Coordinates of N, CA and C in Angstrom, one line a residue:
M181 N 50.4 6.2 165.0 CA 51.2 6.2 165.8 C 52.7 5.6 164.6
L182 N 52.1 4.8 164.4 CA 53.6 3.9 163.2 C 53.8 4.7 162.0
R183 N 53.1 5.6 161.4 CA 53.5 6.2 160.0 C 53.7 8.2 160.9
E184 N 53.1 8.4 162.1 CA 54.1 9.5 163.2 C 55.5 9.0 163.0
A185 N 56.2 7.9 163.4 CA 57.1 7.3 163.8 C 57.6 7.3 161.6
A186 N 57.7 7.3 161.3 CA 58.0 7.0 160.0 C 58.3 8.6 159.2
R187 N 57.4 9.3 159.4 CA 57.9 10.6 159.1 C 59.5 11.4 160.1
E188 N 59.1 10.8 161.3 CA 60.3 11.3 162.2 C 61.6 10.5 161.7
L189 N 61.6 9.3 161.4 CA 62.7 8.3 160.9 C 62.8 9.7 159.1
K190 N 62.4 9.5 158.3 CA 62.1 10.3 156.8 C 63.0 11.7 157.4
Q191 N 63.3 12.4 158.8 CA 63.8 13.6 158.6 C 64.4 13.3 159.5
K192 N 65.5 12.5 159.4 CA 66.4 11.5 159.9 C 66.5 12.2 161.7
K193 N 65.7 11.5 162.2 CA 65.7 11.4 163.9 C 65.7 10.4 164.1
N194 N 66.3 9.7 165.5 CA 66.1 8.3 165.4 C 64.7 7.7 166.3
L195 N 64.7 6.5 166.3 CA 63.9 5.7 167.1 C 63.8 4.6 167.8
L196 N 63.5 4.2 169.1 CA 64.2 2.7 169.7 C 62.6 2.5 169.4
V197 N 62.5 1.3 169.3 CA 61.9 0.7 169.1 C 61.5 -0.6 170.1
F198 N 60.7 -0.8 170.9 CA 60.6 -2.5 171.4 C 59.3 -3.3 171.2
P199 N 59.8 -4.0 170.0 CA 59.3 -4.8 168.9 C 58.0 -5.9 169.6
E200 N 58.8 -6.1 171.2 CA 57.9 -7.1 171.4 C 56.4 -6.5 172.2
G201 N 56.2 -5.5 172.3 CA 55.3 -4.8 172.8 C 55.1 -4.9 174.2
T202 N 56.0 -5.4 175.1 CA 55.5 -5.1 176.7 C 57.3 -5.6 177.2
R203 N 57.1 -5.4 178.2 CA 58.6 -6.4 179.1 C 58.4 -7.9 178.8
S204 N 59.5 -8.7 178.7 CA 60.0 -10.0 178.6 C 60.1 -10.0 180.7
K205 N 59.8 -11.1 180.8 CA 60.2 -11.8 182.2 C 61.2 -12.1 182.9
G206 N 61.8 -12.2 181.4 CA 62.9 -13.3 182.0 C 64.2 -13.1 180.1
D207 N 64.4 -14.4 180.3 CA 65.7 -13.8 179.3 C 65.2 -13.9 178.2
T208 N 64.0 -14.5 177.7 CA 63.5 -15.6 176.5 C 62.5 -14.4 175.8
M209 N 62.5 -14.1 175.0 CA 61.8 -12.5 174.3 C 60.7 -13.1 174.3
N210 N 59.7 -12.2 173.9 CA 58.2 -12.5 173.5 C 58.1 -12.7 172.1
E211 N 57.3 -12.7 171.0 CA 57.1 -12.6 169.6 C 57.1 -11.0 170.0
F212 N 57.6 -10.9 168.2 CA 58.0 -9.3 167.8 C 56.2 -9.3 167.2
K213 N 55.6 -7.8 167.8 CA 54.9 -7.7 166.8 C 54.7 -7.6 165.2
A214 N 53.9 -7.6 164.6 CA 54.1 -7.4 163.3 C 54.4 -6.0 163.0
G215 N 53.9 -5.2 162.9 CA 54.0 -3.5 162.4 C 54.9 -2.4 163.4
A216 N 56.1 -4.0 164.2 CA 56.9 -2.7 164.8 C 57.9 -2.3 164.0
L217 N 57.9 -3.0 162.8 CA 59.1 -2.7 161.5 C 58.7 -1.8 160.2
L218 N 56.9 -1.3 160.8 CA 56.4 -0.5 159.8 C 57.0 1.0 159.0
P219 N 57.4 1.4 160.7 CA 58.2 2.5 160.2 C 59.7 2.5 159.7
A220 N 60.1 1.7 159.5 CA 61.5 1.2 159.1 C 61.4 1.0 157.4
Y221 N 60.3 0.7 157.0 CA 59.5 -0.2 155.3 C 59.3 0.6 155.0
L222 N 58.5 2.2 155.7 CA 58.0 3.3 155.1 C 59.0 4.2 154.8
S223 N 59.7 4.2 155.8 CA 60.8 5.6 155.5 C 62.4 5.3 155.0
K224 N 62.1 3.6 154.4 CA 63.2 3.1 154.0 C 64.5 3.6 155.0
A225 N 64.3 3.7 156.7 CA 65.5 4.0 157.3 C 66.3 3.1 157.9
T226 N 67.8 2.8 157.9 CA 68.6 2.3 158.7 C 68.2 1.6 159.7
I227 N 68.3 0.2 160.0 CA 67.6 -0.4 161.0 C 69.2 -1.1 161.8
V228 N 69.5 -0.6 163.2 CA 70.5 -1.5 164.0 C 69.5 -2.0 165.1
P229 N 70.0 -3.4 164.8 CA 69.9 -4.7 166.2 C 70.1 -4.4 167.6
V230 N 69.4 -4.0 168.6 CA 69.9 -3.6 170.1 C 69.5 -5.2 170.8
A231 N 70.4 -6.0 172.0 CA 70.1 -6.4 172.8 C 70.5 -6.2 174.1
L232 N 69.3 -6.2 175.0 CA 69.4 -5.1 176.5 C 69.9 -6.4 176.8
K233 N 70.4 -6.6 177.7 CA 70.8 -7.9 178.5 C 70.2 -7.8 179.8
K234 N 69.4 -8.6 180.5 CA 69.1 -8.3 181.9 C 68.2 -7.4 182.1
A235 N 67.7 -7.2 180.9 CA 66.5 -6.5 180.9 C 65.1 -6.2 182.0
Y236 N 65.1 -7.3 181.8 CA 64.3 -7.7 182.6 C 64.5 -7.4 184.3
T237 N 65.1 -7.0 184.6 CA 66.0 -7.4 185.8 C 65.8 -6.1 186.4
L238 N 65.6 -4.9 185.9 CA 65.8 -2.9 185.6 C 64.4 -3.1 186.2
D239 N 64.1 -2.0 187.2 CA 63.0 -2.0 188.2 C 63.0 -0.3 188.1
I240 N 62.4 0.5 187.2 CA 62.4 2.0 187.2 C 61.9 2.8 188.9
S241 N 60.7 1.7 189.5 CA 60.5 2.5 190.1 C 61.4 2.0 191.8
S242 N 62.5 1.2 191.5 CA 63.7 1.5 192.6 C 64.9 2.5 192.5
D243 N 65.4 2.5 193.5 CA 66.2 3.7 193.7 C 67.8 3.1 193.3
H244 N 67.7 1.3 193.6 CA 68.9 0.5 193.5 C 69.1 1.1 191.9
T245 N 70.9 1.1 191.5 CA 71.4 0.8 190.7 C 71.5 -0.7 190.2
K246 N 71.4 -1.2 189.1 CA 71.3 -2.2 188.1 C 72.2 -2.0 186.7
Q247 N 73.3 -2.7 186.7 CA 74.2 -2.5 185.1 C 73.3 -3.1 184.0
L248 N 73.1 -2.9 182.3 CA 72.8 -3.2 181.5 C 73.9 -3.4 180.9
E249 N 73.7 -5.1 180.1 CA 74.8 -5.0 178.9 C 73.8 -4.5 177.7
I250 N 74.5 -4.2 177.1 CA 74.0 -3.6 175.4 C 75.0 -4.1 174.9
E251 N 74.5 -4.6 173.4 CA 74.9 -5.1 172.5 C 74.6 -4.7 170.8
Y252 N 75.1 -3.9 170.0 CA 74.1 -3.5 169.3 C 74.9 -4.2 167.7
G253 N 73.5 -4.3 166.6 CA 74.1 -5.6 165.5 C 74.4 -4.9 164.1
K254 N 75.1 -5.2 163.3 CA 75.3 -4.4 162.2 C 74.3 -4.2 161.5
P255 N 74.4 -2.6 161.1 CA 73.4 -1.8 161.0 C 73.0 -2.8 159.3
I256 N 71.1 -2.7 159.0 CA 70.4 -3.1 157.9 C 70.0 -2.0 157.1
R257 N 70.9 -1.5 156.1 CA 70.0 -0.6 155.3 C 69.2 -1.4 154.2
A258 N 68.0 -0.2 154.2 CA 66.9 -0.9 153.4 C 67.3 -1.1 152.3
S259 N 68.0 -1.5 151.0 CA 68.8 -2.0 150.4 C 68.5 -3.8 150.5
E260 N 68.9 -3.5 151.7 CA 69.3 -5.5 152.3 C 67.5 -5.7 152.7
Y261 N 67.2 -4.9 153.3 CA 66.2 -5.7 153.7 C 64.5 -5.3 153.3
K262 N 64.6 -4.4 151.8 CA 63.5 -4.5 151.4 C 62.3 -5.4 150.5
K263 N 63.7 -6.8 149.7 CA 63.3 -7.8 149.4 C 63.0 -8.9 150.6
I264 N 62.3 -8.7 152.0 CA 62.3 -9.8 152.7 C 60.7 -8.8 153.4
S265 N 59.8 -10.1 153.9 CA 58.1 -9.7 154.4 C 59.6 -8.8 156.3
Q266 N 58.8 -8.0 156.2 CA 58.9 -7.8 157.5 C 58.5 -8.9 159.2
E267 N 57.8 -9.6 158.0 CA 57.3 -10.7 159.4 C 58.9 -11.8 159.6
D268 N 59.3 -12.2 158.3 CA 60.9 -12.6 157.8 C 62.1 -12.0 158.8
L269 N 62.0 -10.4 158.7 CA 62.9 -9.5 159.1 C 62.4 -9.7 160.2
A270 N 61.2 -9.9 160.8 CA 61.2 -10.0 162.7 C 61.7 -10.3 163.0
K271 N 61.4 -12.4 162.5 CA 62.6 -13.3 162.8 C 63.1 -13.5 162.8
E272 N 64.0 -13.0 161.7 CA 65.8 -12.7 161.5 C 66.7 -11.7 163.0
L273 N 65.4 -10.7 163.0 CA 65.9 -10.0 164.4 C 65.9 -10.8 166.1
H274 N 65.0 -10.9 165.6 CA 64.0 -11.5 167.4 C 65.5 -12.7 167.4
D275 N 66.0 -13.7 166.1 CA 66.5 -14.5 166.8 C 68.0 -14.0 167.0
W276 N 68.8 -13.3 166.5 CA 69.6 -12.6 166.3 C 69.8 -12.3 167.6
I277 N 68.5 -11.1 168.0 CA 69.4 -10.6 169.7 C 68.7 -11.7 170.5
Q278 N 67.8 -12.9 170.5 CA 67.8 -14.4 171.2 C 69.1 -14.0 171.3
S279 N 69.6 -15.3 170.2 CA 71.6 -15.4 170.5 C 71.9 -14.9 171.1
R280 N 72.4 -13.4 171.1 CA 73.5 -12.3 171.7 C 72.9 -12.3 173.7
I281 N 71.3 -12.9 173.2 CA 70.6 -12.5 174.8 C 71.3 -13.8 175.4
D282 N 71.1 -15.1 175.1 CA 71.7 -16.1 175.3 C 72.9 -16.3 176.0
I283 N 73.8 -15.6 175.2 CA 75.8 -16.0 175.5 C 75.9 -15.3 177.0
S284 N 76.7 -16.1 177.5 CA 76.6 -15.0 178.8 C 78.1 -14.4 178.8
P285 N 78.8 -13.5 179.9 CA 79.8 -13.2 179.2 C 81.2 -13.8 179.0
E286 N 80.5 -15.0 179.7 CA 82.0 -15.9 180.0 C 82.0 -16.3 179.1
D287 N 81.3 -16.2 178.3 CA 81.1 -17.3 176.2 C 81.6 -16.4 175.6
K288 N 82.3 -14.9 176.0 CA 82.2 -14.6 174.9 C 84.1 -14.2 174.2

């Protein structure tokens, strides 16, 4: 599946990856799975970090509407991350996303 995702990225298609592999049950993210970045590395795709704030409050089985705040990070080109291991980049992305989740709207 990861190699298929890389093929899609090479064809200039967008791919949304949830690198935790499961939903968090609160504001603290789980560790990222090691292979989550493999499609980007294989295809040399640009990575755009995305922080989904309060995503754990969403209930897809409910008809009730909830607001979700989304923050996009600076795009990271392959030329910038190719010298970094997948594990180190995953940690950097995890830390950035967690830092954005930790900021309340009043802190902005």
